[in-house]
mmCIF file of C-alpha atoms in Angstrom:
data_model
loop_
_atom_site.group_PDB
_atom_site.id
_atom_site.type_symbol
_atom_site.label_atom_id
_atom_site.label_comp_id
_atom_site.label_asym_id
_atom_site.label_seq_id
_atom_site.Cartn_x
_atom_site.Cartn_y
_atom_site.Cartn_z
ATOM 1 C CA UNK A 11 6.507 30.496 58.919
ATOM 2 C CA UNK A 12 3.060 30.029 57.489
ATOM 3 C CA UNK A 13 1.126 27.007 58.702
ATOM 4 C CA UNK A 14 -2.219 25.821 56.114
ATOM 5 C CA UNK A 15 -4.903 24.589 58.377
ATOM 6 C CA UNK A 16 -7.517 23.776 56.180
ATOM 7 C CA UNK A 17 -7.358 23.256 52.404
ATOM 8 C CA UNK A 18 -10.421 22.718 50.087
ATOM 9 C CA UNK A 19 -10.376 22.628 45.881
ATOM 10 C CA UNK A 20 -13.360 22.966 44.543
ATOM 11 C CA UNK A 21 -14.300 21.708 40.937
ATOM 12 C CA UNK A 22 -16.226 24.132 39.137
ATOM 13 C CA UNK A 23 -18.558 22.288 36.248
ATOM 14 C CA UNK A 24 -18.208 23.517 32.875
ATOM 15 C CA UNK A 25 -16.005 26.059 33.963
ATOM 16 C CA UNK A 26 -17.129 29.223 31.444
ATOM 17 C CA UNK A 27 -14.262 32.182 31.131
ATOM 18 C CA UNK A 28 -15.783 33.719 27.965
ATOM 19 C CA UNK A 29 -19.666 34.772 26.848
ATOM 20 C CA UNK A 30 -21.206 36.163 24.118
ATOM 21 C CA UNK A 31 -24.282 38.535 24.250
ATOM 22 C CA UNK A 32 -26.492 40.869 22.552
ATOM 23 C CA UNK A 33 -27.631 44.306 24.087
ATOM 24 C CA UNK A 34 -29.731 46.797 22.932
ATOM 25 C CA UNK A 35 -30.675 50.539 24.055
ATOM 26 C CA UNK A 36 -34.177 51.549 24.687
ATOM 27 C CA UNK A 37 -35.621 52.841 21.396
ATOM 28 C CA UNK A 38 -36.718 56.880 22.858
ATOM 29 C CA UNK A 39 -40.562 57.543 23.026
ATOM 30 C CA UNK A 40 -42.473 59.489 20.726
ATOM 31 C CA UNK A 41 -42.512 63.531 20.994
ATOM 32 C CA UNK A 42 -45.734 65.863 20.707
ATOM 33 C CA UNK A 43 -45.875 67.938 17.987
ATOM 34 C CA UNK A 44 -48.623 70.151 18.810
ATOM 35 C CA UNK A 45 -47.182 71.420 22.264
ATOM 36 C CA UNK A 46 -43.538 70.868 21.052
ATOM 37 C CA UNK A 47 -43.568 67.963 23.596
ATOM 38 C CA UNK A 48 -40.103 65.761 23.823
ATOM 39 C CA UNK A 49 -40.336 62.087 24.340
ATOM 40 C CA UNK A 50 -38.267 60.174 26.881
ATOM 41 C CA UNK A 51 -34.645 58.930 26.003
ATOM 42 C CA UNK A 52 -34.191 54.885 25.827
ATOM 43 C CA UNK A 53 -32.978 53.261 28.760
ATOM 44 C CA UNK A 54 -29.181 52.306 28.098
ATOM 45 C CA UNK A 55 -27.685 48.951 28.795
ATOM 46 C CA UNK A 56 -24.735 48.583 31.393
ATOM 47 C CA UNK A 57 -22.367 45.635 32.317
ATOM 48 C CA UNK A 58 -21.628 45.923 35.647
ATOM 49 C CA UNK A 59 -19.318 43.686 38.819
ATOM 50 C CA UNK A 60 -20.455 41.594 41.164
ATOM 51 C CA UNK A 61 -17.871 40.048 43.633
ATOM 52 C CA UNK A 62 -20.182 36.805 43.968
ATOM 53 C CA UNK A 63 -21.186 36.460 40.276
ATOM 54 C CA UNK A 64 -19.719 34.082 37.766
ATOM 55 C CA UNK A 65 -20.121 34.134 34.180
ATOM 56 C CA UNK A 66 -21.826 30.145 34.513
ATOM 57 C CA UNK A 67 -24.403 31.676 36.804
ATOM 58 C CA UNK A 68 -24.918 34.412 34.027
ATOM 59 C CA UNK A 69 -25.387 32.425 31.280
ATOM 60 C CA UNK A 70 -27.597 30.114 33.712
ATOM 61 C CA UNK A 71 -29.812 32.630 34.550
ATOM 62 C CA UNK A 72 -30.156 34.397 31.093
ATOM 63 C CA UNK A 73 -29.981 31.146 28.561
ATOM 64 C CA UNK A 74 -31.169 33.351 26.130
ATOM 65 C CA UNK A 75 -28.173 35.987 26.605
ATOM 66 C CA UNK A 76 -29.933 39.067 25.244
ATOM 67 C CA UNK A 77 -30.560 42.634 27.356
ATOM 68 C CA UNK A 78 -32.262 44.916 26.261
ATOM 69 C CA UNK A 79 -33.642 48.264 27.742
ATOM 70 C CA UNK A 80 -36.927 49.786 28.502
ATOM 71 C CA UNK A 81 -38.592 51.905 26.147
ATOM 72 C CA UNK A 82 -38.426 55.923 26.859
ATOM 73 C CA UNK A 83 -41.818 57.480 27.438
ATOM 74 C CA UNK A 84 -44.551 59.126 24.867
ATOM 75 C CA UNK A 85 -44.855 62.912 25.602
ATOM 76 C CA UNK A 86 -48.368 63.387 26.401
ATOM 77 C CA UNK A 87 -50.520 66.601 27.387
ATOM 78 C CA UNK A 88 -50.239 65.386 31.487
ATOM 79 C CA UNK A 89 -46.233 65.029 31.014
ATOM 80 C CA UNK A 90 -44.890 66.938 27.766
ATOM 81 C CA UNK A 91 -41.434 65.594 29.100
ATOM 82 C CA UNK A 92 -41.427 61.816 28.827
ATOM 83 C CA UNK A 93 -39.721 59.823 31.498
ATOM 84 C CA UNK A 94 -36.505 57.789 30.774
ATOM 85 C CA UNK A 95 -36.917 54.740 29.807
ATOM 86 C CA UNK A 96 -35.512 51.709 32.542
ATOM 87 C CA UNK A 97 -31.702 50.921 31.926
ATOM 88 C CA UNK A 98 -30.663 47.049 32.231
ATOM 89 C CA UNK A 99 -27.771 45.835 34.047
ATOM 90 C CA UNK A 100 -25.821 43.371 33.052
ATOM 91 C CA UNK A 101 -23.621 41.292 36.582
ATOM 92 C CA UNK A 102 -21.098 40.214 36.011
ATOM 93 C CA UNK A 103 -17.802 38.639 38.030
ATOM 94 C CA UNK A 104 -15.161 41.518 38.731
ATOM 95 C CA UNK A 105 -12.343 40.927 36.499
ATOM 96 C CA UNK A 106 -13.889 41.199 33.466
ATOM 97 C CA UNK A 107 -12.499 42.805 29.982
ATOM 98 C CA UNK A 108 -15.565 43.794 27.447
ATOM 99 C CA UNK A 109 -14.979 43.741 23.839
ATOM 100 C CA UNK A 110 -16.850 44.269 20.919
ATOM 101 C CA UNK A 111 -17.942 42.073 17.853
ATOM 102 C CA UNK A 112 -14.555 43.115 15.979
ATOM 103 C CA UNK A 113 -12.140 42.309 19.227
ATOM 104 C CA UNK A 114 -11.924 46.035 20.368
ATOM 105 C CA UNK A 115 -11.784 46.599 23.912
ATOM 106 C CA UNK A 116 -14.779 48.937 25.536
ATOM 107 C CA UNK A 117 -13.162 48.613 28.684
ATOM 108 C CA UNK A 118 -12.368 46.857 32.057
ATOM 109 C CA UNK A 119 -14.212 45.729 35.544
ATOM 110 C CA UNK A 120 -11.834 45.264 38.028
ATOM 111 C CA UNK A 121 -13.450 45.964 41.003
ATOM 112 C CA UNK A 122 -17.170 45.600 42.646
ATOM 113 C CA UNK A 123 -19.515 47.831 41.491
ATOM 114 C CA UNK A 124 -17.360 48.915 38.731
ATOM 115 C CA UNK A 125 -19.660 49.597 35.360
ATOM 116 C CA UNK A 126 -19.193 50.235 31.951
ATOM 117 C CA UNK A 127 -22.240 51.842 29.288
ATOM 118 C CA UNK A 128 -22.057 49.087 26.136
ATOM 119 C CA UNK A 129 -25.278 50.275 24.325
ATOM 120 C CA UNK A 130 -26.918 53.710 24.364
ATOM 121 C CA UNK A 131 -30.493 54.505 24.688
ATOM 122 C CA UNK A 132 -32.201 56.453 21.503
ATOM 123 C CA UNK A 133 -32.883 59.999 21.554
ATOM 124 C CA UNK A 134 -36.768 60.767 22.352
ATOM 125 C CA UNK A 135 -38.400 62.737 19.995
ATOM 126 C CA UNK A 136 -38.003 66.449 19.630
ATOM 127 C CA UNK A 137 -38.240 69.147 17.129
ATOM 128 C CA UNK A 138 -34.369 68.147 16.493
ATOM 129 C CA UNK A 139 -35.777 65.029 15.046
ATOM 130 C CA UNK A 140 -39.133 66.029 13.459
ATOM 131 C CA UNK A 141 -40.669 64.306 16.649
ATOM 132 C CA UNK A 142 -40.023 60.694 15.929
ATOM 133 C CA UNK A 143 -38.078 58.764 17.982
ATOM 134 C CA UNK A 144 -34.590 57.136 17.230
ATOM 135 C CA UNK A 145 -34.075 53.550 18.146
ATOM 136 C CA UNK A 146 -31.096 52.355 20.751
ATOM 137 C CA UNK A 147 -28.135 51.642 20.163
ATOM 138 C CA UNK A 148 -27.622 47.287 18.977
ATOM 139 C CA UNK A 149 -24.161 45.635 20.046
ATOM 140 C CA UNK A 150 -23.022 42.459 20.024
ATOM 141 C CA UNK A 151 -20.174 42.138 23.057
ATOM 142 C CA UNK A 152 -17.944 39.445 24.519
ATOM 143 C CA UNK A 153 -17.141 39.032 28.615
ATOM 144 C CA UNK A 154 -13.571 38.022 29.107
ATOM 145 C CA UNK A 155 -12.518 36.509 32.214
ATOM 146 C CA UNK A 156 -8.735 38.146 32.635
ATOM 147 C CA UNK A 157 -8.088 36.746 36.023
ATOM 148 C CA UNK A 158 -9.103 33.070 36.793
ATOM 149 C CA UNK A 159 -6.602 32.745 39.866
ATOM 150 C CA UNK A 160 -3.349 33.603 41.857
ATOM 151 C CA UNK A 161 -1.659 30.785 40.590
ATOM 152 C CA UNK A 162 -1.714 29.074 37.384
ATOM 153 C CA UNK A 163 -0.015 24.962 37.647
ATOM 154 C CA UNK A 164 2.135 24.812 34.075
ATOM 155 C CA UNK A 165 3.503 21.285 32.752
ATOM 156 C CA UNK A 166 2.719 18.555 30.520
ATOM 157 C CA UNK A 167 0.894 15.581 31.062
ATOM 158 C CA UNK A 168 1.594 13.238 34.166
ATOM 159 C CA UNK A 169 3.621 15.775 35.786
ATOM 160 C CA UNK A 170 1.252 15.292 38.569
ATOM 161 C CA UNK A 171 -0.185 18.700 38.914
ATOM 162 C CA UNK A 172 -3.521 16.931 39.779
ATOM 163 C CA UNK A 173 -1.806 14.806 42.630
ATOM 164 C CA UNK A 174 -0.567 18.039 43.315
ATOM 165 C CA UNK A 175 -3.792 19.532 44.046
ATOM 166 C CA UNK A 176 -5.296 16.330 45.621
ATOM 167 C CA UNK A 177 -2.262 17.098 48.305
ATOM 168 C CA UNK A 178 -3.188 20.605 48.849
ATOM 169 C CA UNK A 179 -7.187 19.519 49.215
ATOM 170 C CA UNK A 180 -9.643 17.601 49.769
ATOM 171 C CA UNK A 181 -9.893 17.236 45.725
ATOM 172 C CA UNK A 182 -9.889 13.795 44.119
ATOM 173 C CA UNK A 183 -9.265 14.758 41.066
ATOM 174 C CA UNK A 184 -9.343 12.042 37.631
ATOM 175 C CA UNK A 185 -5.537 10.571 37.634
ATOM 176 C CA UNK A 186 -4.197 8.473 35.638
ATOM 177 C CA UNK A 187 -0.816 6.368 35.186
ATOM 178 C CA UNK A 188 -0.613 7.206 31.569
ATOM 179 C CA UNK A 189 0.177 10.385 29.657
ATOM 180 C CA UNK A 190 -3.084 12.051 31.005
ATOM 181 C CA UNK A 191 -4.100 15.972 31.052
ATOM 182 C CA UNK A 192 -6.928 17.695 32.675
ATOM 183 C CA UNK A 193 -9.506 18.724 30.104
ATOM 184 C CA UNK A 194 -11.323 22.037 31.575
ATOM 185 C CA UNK A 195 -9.552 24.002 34.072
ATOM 186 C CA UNK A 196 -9.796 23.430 38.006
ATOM 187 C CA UNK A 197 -9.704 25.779 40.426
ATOM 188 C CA UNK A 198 -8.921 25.486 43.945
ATOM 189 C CA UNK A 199 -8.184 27.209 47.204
ATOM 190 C CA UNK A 200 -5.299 27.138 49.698
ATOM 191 C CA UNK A 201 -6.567 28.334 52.981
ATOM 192 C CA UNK A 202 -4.020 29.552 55.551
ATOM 193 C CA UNK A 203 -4.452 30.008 59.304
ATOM 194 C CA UNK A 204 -5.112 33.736 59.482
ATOM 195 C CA UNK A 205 -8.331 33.132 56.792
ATOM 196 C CA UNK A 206 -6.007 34.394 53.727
ATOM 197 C CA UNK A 207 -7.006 32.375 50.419
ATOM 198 C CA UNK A 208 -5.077 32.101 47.197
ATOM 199 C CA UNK A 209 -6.944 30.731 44.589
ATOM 200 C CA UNK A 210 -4.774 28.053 42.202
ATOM 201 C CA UNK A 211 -6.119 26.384 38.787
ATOM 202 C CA UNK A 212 -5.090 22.970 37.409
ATOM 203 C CA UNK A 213 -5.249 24.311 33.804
ATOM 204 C CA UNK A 214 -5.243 21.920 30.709
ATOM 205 C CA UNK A 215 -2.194 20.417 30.117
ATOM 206 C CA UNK A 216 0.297 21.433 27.783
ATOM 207 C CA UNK A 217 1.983 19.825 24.934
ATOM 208 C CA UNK A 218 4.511 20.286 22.495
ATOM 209 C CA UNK A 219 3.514 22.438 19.683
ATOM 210 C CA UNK A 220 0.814 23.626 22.309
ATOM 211 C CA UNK A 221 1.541 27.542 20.747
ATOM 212 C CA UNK A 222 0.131 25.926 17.003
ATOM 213 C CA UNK A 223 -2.684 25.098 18.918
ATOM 214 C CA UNK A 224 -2.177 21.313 18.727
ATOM 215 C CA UNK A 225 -4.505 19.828 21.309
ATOM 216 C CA UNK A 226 -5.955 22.196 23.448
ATOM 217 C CA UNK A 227 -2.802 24.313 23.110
ATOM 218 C CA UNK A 228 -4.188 27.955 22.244
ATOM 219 C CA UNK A 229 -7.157 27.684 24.980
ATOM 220 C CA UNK A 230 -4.483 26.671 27.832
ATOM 221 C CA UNK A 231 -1.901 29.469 26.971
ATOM 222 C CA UNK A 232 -5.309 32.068 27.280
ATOM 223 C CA UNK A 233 -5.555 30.952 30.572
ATOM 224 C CA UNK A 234 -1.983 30.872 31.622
ATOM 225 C CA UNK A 235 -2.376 35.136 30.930
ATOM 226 C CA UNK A 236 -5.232 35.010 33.394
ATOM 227 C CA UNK A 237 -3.080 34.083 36.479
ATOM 228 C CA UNK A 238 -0.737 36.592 38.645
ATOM 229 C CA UNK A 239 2.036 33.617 38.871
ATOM 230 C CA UNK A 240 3.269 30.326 37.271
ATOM 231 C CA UNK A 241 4.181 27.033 39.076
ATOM 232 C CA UNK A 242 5.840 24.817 37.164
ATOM 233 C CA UNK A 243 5.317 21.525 37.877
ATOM 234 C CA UNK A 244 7.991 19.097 36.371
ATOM 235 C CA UNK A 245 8.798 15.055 37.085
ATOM 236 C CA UNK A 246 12.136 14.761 38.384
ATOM 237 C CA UNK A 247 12.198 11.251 35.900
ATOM 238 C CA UNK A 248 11.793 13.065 32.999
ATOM 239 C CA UNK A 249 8.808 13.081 30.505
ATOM 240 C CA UNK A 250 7.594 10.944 27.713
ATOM 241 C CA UNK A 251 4.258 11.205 25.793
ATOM 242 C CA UNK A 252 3.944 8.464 24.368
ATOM 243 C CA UNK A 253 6.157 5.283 23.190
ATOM 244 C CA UNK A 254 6.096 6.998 19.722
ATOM 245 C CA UNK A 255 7.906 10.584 21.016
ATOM 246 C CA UNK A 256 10.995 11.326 22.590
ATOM 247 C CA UNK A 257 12.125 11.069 26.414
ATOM 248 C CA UNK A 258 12.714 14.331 27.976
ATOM 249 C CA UNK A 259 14.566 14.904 30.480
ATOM 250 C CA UNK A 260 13.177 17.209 33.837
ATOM 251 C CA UNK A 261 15.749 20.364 32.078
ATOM 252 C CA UNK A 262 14.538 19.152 28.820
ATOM 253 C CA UNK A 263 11.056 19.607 30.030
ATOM 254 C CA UNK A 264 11.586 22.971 31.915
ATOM 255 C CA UNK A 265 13.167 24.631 28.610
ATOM 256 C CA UNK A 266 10.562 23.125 26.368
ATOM 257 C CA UNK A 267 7.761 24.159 28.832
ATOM 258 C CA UNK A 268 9.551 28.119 28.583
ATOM 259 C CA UNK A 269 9.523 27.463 24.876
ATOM 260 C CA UNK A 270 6.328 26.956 23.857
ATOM 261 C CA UNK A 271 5.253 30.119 26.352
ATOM 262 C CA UNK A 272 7.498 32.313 24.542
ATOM 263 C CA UNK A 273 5.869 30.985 20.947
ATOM 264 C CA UNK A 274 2.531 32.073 22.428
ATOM 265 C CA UNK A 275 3.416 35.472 23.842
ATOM 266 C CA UNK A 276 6.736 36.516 25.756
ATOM 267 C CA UNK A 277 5.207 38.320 27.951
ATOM 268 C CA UNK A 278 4.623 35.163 29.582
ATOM 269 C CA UNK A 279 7.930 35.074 30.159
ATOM 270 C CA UNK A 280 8.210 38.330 32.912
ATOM 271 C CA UNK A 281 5.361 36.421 35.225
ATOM 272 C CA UNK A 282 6.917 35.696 38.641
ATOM 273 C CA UNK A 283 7.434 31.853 38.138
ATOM 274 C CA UNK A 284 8.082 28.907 40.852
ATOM 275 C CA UNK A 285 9.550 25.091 39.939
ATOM 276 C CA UNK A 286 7.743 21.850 41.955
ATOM 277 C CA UNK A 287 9.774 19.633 40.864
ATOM 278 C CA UNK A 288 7.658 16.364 41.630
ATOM 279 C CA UNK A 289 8.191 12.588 42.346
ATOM 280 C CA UNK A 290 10.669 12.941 44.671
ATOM 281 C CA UNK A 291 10.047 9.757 46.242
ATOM 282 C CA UNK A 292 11.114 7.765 43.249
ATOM 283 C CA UNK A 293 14.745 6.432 43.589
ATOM 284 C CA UNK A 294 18.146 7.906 42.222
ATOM 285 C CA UNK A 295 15.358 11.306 42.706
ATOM 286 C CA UNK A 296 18.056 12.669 45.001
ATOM 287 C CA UNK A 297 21.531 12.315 42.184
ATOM 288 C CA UNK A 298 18.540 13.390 39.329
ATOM 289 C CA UNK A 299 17.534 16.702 41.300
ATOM 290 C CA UNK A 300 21.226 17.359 41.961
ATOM 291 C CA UNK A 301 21.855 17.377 38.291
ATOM 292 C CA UNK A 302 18.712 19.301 37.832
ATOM 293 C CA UNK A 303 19.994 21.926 39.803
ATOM 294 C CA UNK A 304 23.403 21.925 38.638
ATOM 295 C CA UNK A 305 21.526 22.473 34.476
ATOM 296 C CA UNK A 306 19.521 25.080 36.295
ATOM 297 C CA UNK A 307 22.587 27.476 37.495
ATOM 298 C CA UNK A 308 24.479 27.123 34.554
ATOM 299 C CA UNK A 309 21.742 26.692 31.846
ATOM 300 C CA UNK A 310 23.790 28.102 28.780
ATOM 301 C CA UNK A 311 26.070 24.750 29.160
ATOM 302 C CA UNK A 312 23.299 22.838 28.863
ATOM 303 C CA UNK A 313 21.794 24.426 25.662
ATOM 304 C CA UNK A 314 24.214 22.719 22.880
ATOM 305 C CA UNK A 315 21.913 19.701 23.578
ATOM 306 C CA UNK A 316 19.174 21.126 21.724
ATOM 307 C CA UNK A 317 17.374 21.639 18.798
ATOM 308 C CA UNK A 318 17.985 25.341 17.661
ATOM 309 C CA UNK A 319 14.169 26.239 17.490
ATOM 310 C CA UNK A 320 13.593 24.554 20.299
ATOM 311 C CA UNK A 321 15.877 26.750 22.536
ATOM 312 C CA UNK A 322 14.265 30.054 24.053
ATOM 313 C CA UNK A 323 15.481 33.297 24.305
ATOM 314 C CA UNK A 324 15.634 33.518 27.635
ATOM 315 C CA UNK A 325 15.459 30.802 30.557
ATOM 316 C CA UNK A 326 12.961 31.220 32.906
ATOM 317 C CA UNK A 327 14.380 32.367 36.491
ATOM 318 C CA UNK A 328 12.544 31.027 39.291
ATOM 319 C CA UNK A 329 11.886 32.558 42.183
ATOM 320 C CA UNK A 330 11.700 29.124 44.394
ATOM 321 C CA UNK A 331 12.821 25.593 43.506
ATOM 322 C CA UNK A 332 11.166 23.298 45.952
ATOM 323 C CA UNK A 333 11.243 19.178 45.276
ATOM 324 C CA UNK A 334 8.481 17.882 46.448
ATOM 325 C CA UNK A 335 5.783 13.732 46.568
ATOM 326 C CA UNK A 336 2.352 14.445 45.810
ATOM 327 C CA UNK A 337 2.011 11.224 46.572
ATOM 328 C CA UNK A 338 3.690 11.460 50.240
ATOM 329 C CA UNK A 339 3.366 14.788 50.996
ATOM 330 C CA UNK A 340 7.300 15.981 51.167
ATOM 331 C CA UNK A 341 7.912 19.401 50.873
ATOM 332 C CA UNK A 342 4.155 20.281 50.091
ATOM 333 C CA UNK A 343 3.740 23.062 53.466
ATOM 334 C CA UNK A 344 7.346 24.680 52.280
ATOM 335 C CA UNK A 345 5.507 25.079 48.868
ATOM 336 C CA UNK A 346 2.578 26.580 50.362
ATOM 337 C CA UNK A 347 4.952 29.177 52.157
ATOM 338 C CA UNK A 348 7.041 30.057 49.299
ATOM 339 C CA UNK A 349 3.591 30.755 47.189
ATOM 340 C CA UNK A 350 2.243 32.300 49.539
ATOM 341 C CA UNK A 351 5.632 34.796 50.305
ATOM 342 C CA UNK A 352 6.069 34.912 46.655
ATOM 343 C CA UNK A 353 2.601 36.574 46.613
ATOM 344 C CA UNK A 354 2.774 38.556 49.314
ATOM 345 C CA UNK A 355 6.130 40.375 47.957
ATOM 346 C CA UNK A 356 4.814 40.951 44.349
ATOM 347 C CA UNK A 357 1.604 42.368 46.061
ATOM 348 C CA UNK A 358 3.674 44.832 48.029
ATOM 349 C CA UNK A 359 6.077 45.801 45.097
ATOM 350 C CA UNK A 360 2.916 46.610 43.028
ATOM 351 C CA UNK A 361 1.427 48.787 45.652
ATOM 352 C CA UNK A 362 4.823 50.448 45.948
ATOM 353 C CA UNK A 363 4.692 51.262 41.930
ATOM 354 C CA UNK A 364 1.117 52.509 41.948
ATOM 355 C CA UNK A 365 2.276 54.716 44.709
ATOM 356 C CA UNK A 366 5.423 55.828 43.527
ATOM 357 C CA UNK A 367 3.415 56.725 39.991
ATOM 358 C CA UNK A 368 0.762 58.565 42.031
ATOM 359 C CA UNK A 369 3.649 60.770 43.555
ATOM 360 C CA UNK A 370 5.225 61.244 40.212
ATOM 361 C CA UNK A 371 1.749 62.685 38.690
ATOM 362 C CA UNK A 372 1.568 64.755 41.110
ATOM 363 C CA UNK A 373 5.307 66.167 41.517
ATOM 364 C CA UNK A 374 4.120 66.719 37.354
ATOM 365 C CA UNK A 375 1.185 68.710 38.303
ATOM 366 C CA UNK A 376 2.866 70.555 40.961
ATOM 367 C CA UNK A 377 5.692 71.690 38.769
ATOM 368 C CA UNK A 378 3.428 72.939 35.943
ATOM 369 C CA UNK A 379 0.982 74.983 38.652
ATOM 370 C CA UNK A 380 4.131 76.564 39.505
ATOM 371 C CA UNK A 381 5.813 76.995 36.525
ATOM 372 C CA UNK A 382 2.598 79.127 35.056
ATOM 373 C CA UNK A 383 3.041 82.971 34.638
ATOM 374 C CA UNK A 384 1.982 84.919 37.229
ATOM 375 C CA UNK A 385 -1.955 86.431 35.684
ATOM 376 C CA UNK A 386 -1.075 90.309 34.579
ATOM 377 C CA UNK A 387 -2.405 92.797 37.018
ATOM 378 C CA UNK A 388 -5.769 94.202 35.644
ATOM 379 C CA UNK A 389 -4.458 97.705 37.334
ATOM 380 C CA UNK A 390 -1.904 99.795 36.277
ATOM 381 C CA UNK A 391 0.147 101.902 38.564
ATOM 382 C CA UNK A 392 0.232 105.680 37.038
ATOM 383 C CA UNK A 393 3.979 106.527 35.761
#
């Protein structure tokens, strides 16, 4: 059993997942005709990960969001060879994806120190180049957060994901009694006892038709891909937006919530998921989570109640089901447990797949060393 000591959320203002800079290579120095001199190349321009940085410190720090490198050096009768010019580095927070002005990927930082060349010095001049020097390399590229936390809170308004978060922390986040959703995304941190943290984010809620971007729909479902797991977080009393929509019920709500992922991307679907299923202190909660899981087991003989398109292809399968108050704190530690188990276990089956491919490469390599023709002896013996 896991106990949770201490529990903080922290609110991060104007939360920033995505920027958009220019970068330029050093333009190379001049070359020497006379002595056939070659002038320095430009310095380049690299992006490159910082455990500590965030993208709001980067955009802080460098308002005017353009790097650009040094200049190489002139060749010159004291140094025929000019020096390189100075390269720029760009920090940035470790799980970044860098992209181009047309959406193609340059690649990934996953890890600190991690770097990645996004625009190329100019050549210096040289004979190749009748001397003159070419100019660096000009590209426009946009920082991508991928990851923004362990676990990412999914439900519609008034679920009480922010209650939810108030109970794990010392948060006191903006609630309200009406259909009311969190407007930039929160993130938090559950602490345990042996110092392990797992990072959660109250993201904006969602709401039917989310996936045509109604609302904030399309920015919401971006983050949702940025988190290793889903925790649903449904009202065992059902849902209503407004007096002018439909009452759902908690099922209702769960299969409309699966919905709208699938609309936005399926993969969605294959994240390890886990159900809160909140208000638990409300009475008849008891008879309504009974029925809840009854709808849950047998989902397929629930499914005639609905609206063809508004059925998904496949139900999501959670790992843990776990009724829990926000508002009195019932079942809140088993929560912590089970997402901190859940985790754990999809941590360990990763590591076991990385391994298992690393083995496989290597039985691969193995098998084609051996499988090569012995070189023909040089030397022939005499007949």
């Amino acid at each position: 059993m896991v106990h949770c000591s201490c529990v903080w959320f922290r609110k991060y203002g104007n939360f920033i997942d995505n920027l958009r800079l220019f970068t330029r290579g050093g333009s190379g120095g001049m070359g020497y005709p006379r002595l056939g001199g070659e002038g320095g190349k430009g310095g380049d321009v690299w992006v490159v990960a910082h455990n500590k940085m965030t993208l709001k410190q980067l955009k802080d720090k460098y308002p005017q969001k353009r790097f650009v490198a040094g200049e190489g050096a002139n060749s010159r009768v004291s140094a025929l060879k000019g020096s390189k010019g100075k390269d720029c580095e760009i920090p940035v927070p470790v799980g970044i994806s860098v992209t181009d002005e047309n959406g193609k990927i340059i690649g990934e930082l996953n890890k600190e120190k991690d770097r990645i060349l996004v625009a190329e010095g100019g050549l210096g001049g040289k004979l190749l180049t009748n001397f003159l020097p070419l100019k660096g390399q000009k590209r426009v590229i946009h920082l991508d957060l991928k990851l923004i936390a362990d676990i990412g809170l999914v439900g519609f308004p008034n679920a009480g994901k922010s209650s939810l978060l108030g109970q794990v922390s010392h948060a006191k986040p903006a609630i309200a009694d009406y259909a009311f959703t969190t407007l930039k995304p929160q993130l938090g941190k559950i602490m345990y006892n042996d110092f392990k943290q797992i990072s959660v984010a109250d993201l904006p809620g969602l709401v039917e038709g989310a996936h045509m971007n109604k609302g904030m729909g399309h920015k919401f479902l971006k983050h949702i891909e940025r988190t290793r797991q889903l925790l649903f977080v449904v009202d065992i009393s059902g849902f209503q937006l407004s007096s002018q929509t439909q009452y759902r019920t908690a099922f209702e709500t769960i299969i409309l919530l699966t919905k709208e992922l699938e609309l936005y991307k399926e993969e969605l679907q294959t994240k390890p998921a886990l159900l809160a299923v909140n208000k638990m202190d409300l009475p008849d909660a008891q008879d309504k989570f009974h029925v809840l899981m009854n709808q849950l087991q047998n989902p397929k003989d629930f499914l005639h109640l609905f609206e063809k398109n508004m059925i998904p292809d496949r139900t999501m399968e959670f790992q843990h089901i776990i009724p829990i108050s926000a508002i009195t704190g019932e079942g809140i530690d088993e929560l912590k447990n089970h997402i901190r188990k859940s985790l754990d276990e999809h941590a360990n089956q990763e590591d076991d797949a990385y391994h298992k491919k690393q083995l496989l490469n290597l039985q691969i390599s193995n098998t084609i060393f051996y499988s090569e023709p012995p070189p023909k002896n040089s030397v022939t013996s005499p007949r």
